[in-house]
Coordinates of C-alpha atoms in Angstrom, one line a residue:
X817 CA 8.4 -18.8 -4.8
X818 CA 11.4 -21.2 -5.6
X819 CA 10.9 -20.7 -9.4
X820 CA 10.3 -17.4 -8.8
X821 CA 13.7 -17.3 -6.7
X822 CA 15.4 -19.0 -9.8
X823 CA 14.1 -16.9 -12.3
X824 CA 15.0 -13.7 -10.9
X825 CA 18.6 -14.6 -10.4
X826 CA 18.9 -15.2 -13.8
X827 CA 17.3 -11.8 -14.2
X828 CA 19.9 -10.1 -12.1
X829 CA 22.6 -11.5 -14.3
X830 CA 21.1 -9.7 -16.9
X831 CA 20.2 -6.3 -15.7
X832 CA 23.6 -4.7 -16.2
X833 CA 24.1 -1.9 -18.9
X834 CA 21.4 -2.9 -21.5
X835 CA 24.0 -3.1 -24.2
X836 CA 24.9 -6.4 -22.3
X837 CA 21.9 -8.2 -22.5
X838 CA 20.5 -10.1 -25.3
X839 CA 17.7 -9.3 -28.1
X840 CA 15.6 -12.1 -26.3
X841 CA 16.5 -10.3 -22.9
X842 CA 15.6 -7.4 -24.1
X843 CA 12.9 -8.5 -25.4
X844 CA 11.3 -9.6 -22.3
X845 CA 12.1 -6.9 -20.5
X846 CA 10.1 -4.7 -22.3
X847 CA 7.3 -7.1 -22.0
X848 CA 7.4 -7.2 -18.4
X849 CA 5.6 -4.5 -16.6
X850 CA 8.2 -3.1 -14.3
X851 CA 11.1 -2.4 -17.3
X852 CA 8.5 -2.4 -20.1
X853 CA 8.0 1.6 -20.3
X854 CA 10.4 4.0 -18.6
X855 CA 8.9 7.4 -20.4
X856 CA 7.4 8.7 -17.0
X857 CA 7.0 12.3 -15.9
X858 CA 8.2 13.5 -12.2
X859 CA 4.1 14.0 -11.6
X860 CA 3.2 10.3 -12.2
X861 CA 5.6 9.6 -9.3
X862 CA 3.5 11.9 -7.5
X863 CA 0.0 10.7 -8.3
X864 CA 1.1 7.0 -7.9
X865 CA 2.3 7.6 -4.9
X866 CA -0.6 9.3 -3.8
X867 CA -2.7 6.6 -4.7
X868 CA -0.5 3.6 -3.3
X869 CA -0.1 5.5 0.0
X870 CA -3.7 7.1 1.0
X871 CA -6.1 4.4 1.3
X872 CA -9.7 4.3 2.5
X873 CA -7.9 3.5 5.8
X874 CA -7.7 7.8 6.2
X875 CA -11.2 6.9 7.6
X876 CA -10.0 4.8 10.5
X877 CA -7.9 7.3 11.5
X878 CA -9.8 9.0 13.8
X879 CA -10.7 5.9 15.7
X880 CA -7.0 5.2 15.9
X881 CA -6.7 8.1 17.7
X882 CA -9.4 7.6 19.9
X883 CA -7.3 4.6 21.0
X884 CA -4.1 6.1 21.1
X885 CA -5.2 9.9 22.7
X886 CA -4.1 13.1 22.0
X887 CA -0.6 13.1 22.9
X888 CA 0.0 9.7 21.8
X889 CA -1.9 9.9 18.6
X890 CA -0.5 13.1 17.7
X891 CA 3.1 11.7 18.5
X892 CA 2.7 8.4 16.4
X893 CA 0.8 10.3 13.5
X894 CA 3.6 12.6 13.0
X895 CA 6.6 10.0 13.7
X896 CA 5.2 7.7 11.2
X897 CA 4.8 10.7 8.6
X898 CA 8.7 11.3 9.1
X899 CA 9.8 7.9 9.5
X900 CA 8.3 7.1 6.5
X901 CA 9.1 9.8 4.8
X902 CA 12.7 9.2 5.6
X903 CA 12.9 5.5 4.5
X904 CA 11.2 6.3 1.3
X905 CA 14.2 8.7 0.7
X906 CA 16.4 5.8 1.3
X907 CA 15.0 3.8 -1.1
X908 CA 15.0 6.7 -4.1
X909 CA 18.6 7.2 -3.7
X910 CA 19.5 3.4 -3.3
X911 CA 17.7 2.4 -6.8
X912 CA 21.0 4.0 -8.7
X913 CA 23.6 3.3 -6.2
X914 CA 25.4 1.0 -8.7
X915 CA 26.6 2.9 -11.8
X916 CA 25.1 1.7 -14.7
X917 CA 22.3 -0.4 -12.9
X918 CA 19.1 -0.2 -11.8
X919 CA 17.2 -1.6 -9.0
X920 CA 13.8 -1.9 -10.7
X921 CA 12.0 -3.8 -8.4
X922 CA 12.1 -4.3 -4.0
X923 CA 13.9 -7.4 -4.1
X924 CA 16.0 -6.5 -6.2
X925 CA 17.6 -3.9 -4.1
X926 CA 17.1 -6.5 -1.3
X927 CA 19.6 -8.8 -2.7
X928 CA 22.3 -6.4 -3.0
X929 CA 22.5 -5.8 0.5
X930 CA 21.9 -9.4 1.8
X931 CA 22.8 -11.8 -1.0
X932 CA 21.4 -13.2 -3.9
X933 CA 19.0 -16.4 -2.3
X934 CA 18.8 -14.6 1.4
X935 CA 17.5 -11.1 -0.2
X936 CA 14.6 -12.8 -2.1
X937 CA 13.5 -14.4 0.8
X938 CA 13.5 -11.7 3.2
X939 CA 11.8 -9.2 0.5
X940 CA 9.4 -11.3 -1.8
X941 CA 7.0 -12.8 1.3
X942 CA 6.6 -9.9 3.1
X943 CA 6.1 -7.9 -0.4
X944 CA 3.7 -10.2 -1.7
X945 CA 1.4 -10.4 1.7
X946 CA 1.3 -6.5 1.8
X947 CA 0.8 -6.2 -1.7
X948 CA -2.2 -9.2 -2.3
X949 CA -3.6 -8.7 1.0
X950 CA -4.1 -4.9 0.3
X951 CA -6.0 -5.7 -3.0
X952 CA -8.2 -8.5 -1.2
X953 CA -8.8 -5.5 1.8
X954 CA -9.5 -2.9 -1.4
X955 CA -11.7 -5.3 -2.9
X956 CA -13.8 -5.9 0.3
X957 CA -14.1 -1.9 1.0
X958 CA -14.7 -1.1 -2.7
X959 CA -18.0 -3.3 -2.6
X960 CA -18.7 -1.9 1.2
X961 CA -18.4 1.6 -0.1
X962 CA -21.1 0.5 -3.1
X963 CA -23.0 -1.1 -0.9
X964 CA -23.4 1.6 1.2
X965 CA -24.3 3.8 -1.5
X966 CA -26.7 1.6 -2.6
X967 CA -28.6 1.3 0.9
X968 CA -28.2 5.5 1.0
X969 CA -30.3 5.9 -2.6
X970 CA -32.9 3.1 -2.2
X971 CA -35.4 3.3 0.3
X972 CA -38.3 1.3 -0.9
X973 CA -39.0 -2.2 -2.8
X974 CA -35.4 -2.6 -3.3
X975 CA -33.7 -6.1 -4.1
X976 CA -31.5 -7.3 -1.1
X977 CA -28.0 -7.7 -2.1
X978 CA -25.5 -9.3 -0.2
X979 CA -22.1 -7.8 0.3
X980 CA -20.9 -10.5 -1.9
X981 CA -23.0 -8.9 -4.8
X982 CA -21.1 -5.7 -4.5
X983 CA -17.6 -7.1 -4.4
X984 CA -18.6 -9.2 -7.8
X985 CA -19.6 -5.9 -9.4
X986 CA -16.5 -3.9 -8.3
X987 CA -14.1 -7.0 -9.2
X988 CA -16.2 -6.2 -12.9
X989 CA -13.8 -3.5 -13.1
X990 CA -10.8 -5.0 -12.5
X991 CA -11.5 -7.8 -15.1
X992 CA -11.1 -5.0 -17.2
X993 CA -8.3 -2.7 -16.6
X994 CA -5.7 -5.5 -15.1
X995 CA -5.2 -5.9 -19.2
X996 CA -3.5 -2.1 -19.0
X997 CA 0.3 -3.8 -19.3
X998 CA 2.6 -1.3 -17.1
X999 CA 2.2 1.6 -14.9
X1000 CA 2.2 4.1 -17.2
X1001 CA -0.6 2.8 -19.1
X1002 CA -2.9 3.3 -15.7
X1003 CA -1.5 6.9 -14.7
X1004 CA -5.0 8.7 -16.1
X1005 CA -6.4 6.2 -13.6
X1006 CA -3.9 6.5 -10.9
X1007 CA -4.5 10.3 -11.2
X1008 CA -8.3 9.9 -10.5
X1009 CA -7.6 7.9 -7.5
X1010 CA -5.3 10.5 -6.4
X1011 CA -7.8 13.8 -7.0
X1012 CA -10.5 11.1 -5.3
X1013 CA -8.5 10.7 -1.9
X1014 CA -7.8 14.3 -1.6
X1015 CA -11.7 14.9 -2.2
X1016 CA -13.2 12.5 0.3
X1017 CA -10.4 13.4 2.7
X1018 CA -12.0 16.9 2.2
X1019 CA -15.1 15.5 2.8
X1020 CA -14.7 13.8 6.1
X1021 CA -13.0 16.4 7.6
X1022 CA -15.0 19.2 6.2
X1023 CA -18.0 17.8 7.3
X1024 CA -16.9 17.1 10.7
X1025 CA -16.1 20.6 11.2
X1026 CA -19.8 21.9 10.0
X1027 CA -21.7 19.4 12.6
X1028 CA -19.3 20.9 15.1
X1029 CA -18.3 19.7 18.2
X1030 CA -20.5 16.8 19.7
X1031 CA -22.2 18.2 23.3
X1032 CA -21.3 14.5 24.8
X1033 CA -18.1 14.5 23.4
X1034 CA -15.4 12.0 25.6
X1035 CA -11.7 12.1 24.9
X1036 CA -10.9 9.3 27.4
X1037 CA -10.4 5.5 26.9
X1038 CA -13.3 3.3 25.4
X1039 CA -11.7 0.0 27.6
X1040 CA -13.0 -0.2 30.8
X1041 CA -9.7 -1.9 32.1
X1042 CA -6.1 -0.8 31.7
X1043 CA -5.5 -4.1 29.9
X1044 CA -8.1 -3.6 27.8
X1045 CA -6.8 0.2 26.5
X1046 CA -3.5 -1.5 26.7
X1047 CA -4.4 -3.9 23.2
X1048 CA -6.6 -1.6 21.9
X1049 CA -3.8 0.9 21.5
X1050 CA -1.4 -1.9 20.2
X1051 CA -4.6 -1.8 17.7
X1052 CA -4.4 1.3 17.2
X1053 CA -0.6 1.4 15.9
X1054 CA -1.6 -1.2 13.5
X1055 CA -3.8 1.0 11.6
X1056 CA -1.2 3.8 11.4
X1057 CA 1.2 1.3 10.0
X1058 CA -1.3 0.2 7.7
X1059 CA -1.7 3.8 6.6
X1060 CA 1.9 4.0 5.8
X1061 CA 2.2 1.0 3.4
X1062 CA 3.6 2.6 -0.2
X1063 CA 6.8 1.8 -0.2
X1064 CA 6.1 -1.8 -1.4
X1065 CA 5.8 -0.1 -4.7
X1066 CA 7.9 2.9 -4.5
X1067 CA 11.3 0.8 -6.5
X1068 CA 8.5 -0.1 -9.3
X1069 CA 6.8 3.4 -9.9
X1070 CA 10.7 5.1 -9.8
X1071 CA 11.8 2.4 -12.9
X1072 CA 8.9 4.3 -14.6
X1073 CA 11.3 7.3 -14.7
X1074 CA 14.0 7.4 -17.4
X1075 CA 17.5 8.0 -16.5
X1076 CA 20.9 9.1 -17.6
X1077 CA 23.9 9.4 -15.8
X1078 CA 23.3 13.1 -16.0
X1079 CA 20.0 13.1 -15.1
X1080 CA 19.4 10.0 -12.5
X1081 CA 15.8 9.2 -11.9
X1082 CA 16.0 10.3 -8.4
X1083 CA 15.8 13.7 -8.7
X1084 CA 12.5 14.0 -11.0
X1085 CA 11.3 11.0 -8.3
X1086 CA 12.1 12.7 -5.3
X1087 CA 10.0 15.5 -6.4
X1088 CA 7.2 13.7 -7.3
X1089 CA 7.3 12.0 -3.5
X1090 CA 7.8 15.2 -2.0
X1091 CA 4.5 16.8 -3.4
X1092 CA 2.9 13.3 -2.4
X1093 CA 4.0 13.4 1.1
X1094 CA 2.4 17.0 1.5
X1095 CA -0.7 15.7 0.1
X1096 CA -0.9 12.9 2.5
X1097 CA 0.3 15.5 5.0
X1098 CA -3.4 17.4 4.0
X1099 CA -5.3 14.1 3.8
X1100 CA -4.2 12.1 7.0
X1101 CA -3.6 14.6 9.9
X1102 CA -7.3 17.0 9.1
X1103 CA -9.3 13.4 9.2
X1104 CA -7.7 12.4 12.2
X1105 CA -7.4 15.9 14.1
X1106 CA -10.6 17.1 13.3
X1107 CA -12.1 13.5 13.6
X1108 CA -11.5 12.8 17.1
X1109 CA -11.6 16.7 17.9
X1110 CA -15.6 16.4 16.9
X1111 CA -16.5 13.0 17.9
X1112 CA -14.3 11.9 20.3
X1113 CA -13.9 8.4 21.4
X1114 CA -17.1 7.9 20.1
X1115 CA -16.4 7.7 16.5
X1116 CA -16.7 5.1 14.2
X1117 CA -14.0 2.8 12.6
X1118 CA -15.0 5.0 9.3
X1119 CA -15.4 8.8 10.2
X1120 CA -18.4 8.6 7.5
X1121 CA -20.5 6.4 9.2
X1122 CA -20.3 9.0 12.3
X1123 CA -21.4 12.0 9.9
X1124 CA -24.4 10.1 8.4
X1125 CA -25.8 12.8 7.2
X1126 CA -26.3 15.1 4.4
X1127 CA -27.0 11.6 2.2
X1128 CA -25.9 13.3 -0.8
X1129 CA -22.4 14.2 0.3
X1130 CA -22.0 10.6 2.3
X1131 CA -22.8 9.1 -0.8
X1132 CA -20.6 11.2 -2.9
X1133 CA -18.0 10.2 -0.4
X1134 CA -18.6 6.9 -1.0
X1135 CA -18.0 7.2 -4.3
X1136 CA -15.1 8.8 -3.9
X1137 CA -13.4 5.9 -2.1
X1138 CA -15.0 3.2 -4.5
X1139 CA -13.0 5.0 -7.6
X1140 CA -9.7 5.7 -5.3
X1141 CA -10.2 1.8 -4.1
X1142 CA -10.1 0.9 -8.3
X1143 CA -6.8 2.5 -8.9
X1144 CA -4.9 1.9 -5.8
X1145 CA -5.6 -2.4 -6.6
X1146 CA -4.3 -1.4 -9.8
X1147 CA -1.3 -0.1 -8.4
X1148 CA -0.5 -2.8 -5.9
X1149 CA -1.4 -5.3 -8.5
X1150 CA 1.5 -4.3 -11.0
X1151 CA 4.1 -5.7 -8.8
X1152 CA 2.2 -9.1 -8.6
X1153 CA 1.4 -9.1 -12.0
X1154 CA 5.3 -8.5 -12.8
X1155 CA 6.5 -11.3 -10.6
X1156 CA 4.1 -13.5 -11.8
X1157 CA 4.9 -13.4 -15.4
X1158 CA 8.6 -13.4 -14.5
X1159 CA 8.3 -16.8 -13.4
X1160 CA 6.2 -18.0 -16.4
X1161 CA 8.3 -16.2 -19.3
X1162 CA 11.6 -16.8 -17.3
X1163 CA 11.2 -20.0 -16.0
X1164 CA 8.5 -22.2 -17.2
X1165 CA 9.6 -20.8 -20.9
X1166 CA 6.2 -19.1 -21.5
X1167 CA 5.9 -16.9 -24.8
X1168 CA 5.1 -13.3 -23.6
X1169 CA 1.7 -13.3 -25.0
X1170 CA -1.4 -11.2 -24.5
X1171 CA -3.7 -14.6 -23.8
X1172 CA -1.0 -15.4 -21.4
X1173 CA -1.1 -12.2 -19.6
X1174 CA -5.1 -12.1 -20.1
X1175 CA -5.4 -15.8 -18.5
X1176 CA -3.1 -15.1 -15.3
X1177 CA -4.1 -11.4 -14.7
X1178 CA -7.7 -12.3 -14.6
X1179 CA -7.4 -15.4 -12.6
X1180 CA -5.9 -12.7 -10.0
X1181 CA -9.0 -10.9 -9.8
X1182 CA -10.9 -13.7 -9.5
X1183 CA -8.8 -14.5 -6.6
X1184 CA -8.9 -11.6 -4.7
X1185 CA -12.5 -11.5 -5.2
X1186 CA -13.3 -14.8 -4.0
X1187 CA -11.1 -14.4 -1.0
X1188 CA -13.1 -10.8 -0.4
X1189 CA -16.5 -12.7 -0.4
X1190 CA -15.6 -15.5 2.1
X1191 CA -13.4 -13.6 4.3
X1192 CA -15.4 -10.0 3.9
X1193 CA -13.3 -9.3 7.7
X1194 CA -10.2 -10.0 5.9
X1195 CA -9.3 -6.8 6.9
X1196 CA -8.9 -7.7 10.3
X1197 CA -7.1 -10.4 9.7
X1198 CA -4.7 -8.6 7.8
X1199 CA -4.1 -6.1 10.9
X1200 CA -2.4 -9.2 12.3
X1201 CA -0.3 -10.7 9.7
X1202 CA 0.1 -7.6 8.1
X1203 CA 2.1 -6.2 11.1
X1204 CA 4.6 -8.5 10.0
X1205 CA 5.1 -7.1 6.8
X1206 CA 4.0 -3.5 6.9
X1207 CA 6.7 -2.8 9.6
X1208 CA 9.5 -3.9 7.9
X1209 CA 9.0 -3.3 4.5
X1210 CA 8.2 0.6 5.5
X1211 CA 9.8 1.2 8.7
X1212 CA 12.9 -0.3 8.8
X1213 CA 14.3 -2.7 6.8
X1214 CA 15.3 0.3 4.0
X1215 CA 17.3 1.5 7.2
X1216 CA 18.9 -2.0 7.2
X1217 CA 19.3 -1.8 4.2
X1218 CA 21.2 1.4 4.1
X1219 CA 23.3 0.4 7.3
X1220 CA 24.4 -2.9 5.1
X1221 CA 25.3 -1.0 2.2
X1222 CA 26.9 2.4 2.6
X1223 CA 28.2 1.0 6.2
X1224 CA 27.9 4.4 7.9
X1225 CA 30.3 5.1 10.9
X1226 CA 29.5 3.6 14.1
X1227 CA 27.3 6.4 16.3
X1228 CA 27.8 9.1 13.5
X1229 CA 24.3 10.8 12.8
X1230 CA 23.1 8.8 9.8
X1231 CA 24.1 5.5 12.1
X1232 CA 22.5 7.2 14.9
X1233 CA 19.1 7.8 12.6
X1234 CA 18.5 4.4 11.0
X1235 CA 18.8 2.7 14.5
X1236 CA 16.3 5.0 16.1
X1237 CA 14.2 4.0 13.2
X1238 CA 15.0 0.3 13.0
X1239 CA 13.7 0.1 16.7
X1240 CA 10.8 1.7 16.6
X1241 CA 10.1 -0.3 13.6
X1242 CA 10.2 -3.7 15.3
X1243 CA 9.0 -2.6 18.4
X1244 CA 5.7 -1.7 16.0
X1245 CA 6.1 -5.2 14.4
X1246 CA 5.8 -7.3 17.7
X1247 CA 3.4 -4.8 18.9
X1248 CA 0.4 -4.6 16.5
X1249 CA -0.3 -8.3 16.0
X1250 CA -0.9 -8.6 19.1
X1251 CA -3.4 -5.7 19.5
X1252 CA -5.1 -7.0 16.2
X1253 CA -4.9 -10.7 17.3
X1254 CA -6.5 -10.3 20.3
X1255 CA -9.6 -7.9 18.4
X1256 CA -10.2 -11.0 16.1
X1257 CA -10.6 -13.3 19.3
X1258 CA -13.4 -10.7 20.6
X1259 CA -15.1 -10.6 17.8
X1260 CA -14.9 -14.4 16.7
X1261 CA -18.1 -14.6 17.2
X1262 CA -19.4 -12.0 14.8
X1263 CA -17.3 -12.8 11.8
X1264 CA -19.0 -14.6 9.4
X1265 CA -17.9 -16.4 5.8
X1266 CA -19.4 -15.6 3.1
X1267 CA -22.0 -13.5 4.8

């Protein structure tokens, strides 16, 4: 992280007007994956954000609002949706704030409103748990999701296959297409990931309404205790935060974008984050709604193992998520991969190579996989550590951002707004660890390594 620290702040003396920098500089730049292509339509914005934001956690949904209960759930669902919307705004129109430069990257931005050293290290660790800890949780449900299939199809005389089996064959893929060098090079893919989420969203929902409402159907409290509903809704707002989590890349995907002082890259971007907003809009509050509406508090932590049948559609479901699972690691990957071989060309004085990039990219994979088969209820754990990072990169710390840059008046509306936001946002940052922490102690027992 220090080298990484000292490598971007001779990047930032650099990223000025790019008639200022040098042929190396420039050079490298283009070699990075962040700065390397900036050719992007307003509709990869769209579908990358789609990707990056609608995760297989649309499934848990429902069994969040089973914890949280109608009013509640309804409430935080639609808060978070504006919130986030809101902040995401933010962080569109605060990539160009500075005439003639661009804030390409999260920390970037991050050290123009709180310093050079202090902005790297408030950004970059909270960045890099959301970012590698989603790719280790998409890893672990891309070889659920083919494990499942797999159990679905074959009946009889079939070879017993660990979970760990399944995560090797989906990590396959990724050995594969983490050589793609930049976001634009993995839009096709991006794009199928999008069209997937919107299909097994369809899905779940769709097929809630057909087996109709349950004749047992409970919309009160699982817990027993008032303590005990107390954590489990902490839980619960967890797993909405962790639905929210796209802005971690949203800086990234909007460098994509080229830009003239004409034409800024915010308007084309905006656009594109508008149309992916309504389709997360269509993906999370159906699931959800319709979820709990059907099954009440007796759904499952994934809607599709409540529906169990037809097969054929809970396998094409499946499916859905495995493909949407292989381009939303790509996506959170790019990030990683760009700070990554910042440090080694910047720093360490690498040559930008392909066998350099092949050698670190894939030695990602094989870390995320190997973390996904000995920690396959890393997802759990991530409830709790990632409530210290999904908060505040999403929720509020673009609002503090915002409040340290443009300095709005004291207790005029935009002052007003980011405040509202910044407390709810930490109030959601204490609160979910502790919800999530105390769900890992319950089920210590259960969890298993390697298993």
């Amino acid at each position: 992280f220090l080298l990484y620290e000292e490598s971007l702040f001779k990047l930032s003396s650099h990223n000025n007007m790019a008639d200022e920098r040098s042929a190396e500089q420039k050079k490298i730049d283009e070699w990075l994956p962040i700065t390397s292509s900036r050719n992007a339509k307003w509709w990869y914005s769209t579908f990358h954000n789609v990707t990056a934001m609608v995760g297989a956690g649309v499934l848990s949904l429902p069994y969040a609002m089973s914890e949280l209960g109608w009013g509640p759930g309804v409430t935080v669902l639609v808060l978070s949706w504006i919130i986030t919307l809101y902040t995401l705004w933010q962080m569109v129109e605060m990539h160009e704030m500075v005439p003639g430069k661009r804030f390409d990257r999260y920390h970037e931005l991050g050290q123009h409103a709180f310093g050079e050293k202090l902005g790297l290290w408030i950004v970059v660790p909270q960045q890099v748990i959301v970012e590698v800890g989603v790719d280790i949780v998409y890893m672990v449900t891309g070889g659920k999701s083919l494990k499942k299939i797999h159990d679905l199809l074959c009946k009889e005389n079939c070879t017993n296959m660990k979970l760990g089996h399944f995560i090797m064959i989906f990590a396959s893929v990724h050995f594969c297409l983490v050589h793609l060098p930049n976001f634009n090079s993995i839009s096709s893919i991006s794009l199928a990931a999008a069209v997937m989420s919107l299909s097994y969203s369809t899905i779940a929902w769709g097929a809630s309404i057909k087996k109709g409402v349950q004749p047992d159907v409970d919309y009160g409290y699982n817990a027993k205790t008032n303590k005990g509903a107390v954590f489990n809704f902490f839980s619960a707002l967890g797993d909405v935060a962790f639905a929210y989590a796209g802005h971690n890349v949203v800086l990234e995907i909007q460098a994509t974008i080229p830009s003239t002082p004409e034409k800024p890259s915010k308007g084309p971007m905006w656009r594109g984050v508008v149309v992916a907003y309504i389709v997360v809009a269509v993906c999370y509050f159906p699931v959800a709604l319709i979820g709990y509406w059907v099954f009440g508090n007796s759904v499952e932590d994934n809607i599709l193992i409540s529906l169990e049948k037809p097969t054929w559609l809970i396998v094409t479901a499946n499916f859905f998520v495995v493909v949407h699972v292989i381009g939303s690691y790509q996506i959170y990957a790019m990030p990683v991969f760009d700070m990554i071989e910042t440090v080694l060309v910047k720093k360490l004085k690498f040559k930008p190579t392909w066998y350099l990039r092949f050698i670190t990219r894939n030695l990602y994979v094989a870390f995320t996989m190997f973390v996904g088969i000995a920690i396959p209820f890393f997802g759990g754990l991530l409830g709790f550590f990632g409530g210290f990072a999904f908060a505040p990169t999403t929720y509020f710390l673009p609002c503090i951002m915002w409040l340290a840059i443009y300095k709005p008046k004291r207790f005029s509306l935009s002052w007003i707004i980011n405040w509202i936001c910044i407390i709810l946002g930490v109030l959601l940052m204490v609160i979910a660890p502790i919800g999530a922490l105390r769900s890992i102690i319950l089920s210590a027992k259960s969890l298993k390594f390697f298993s």
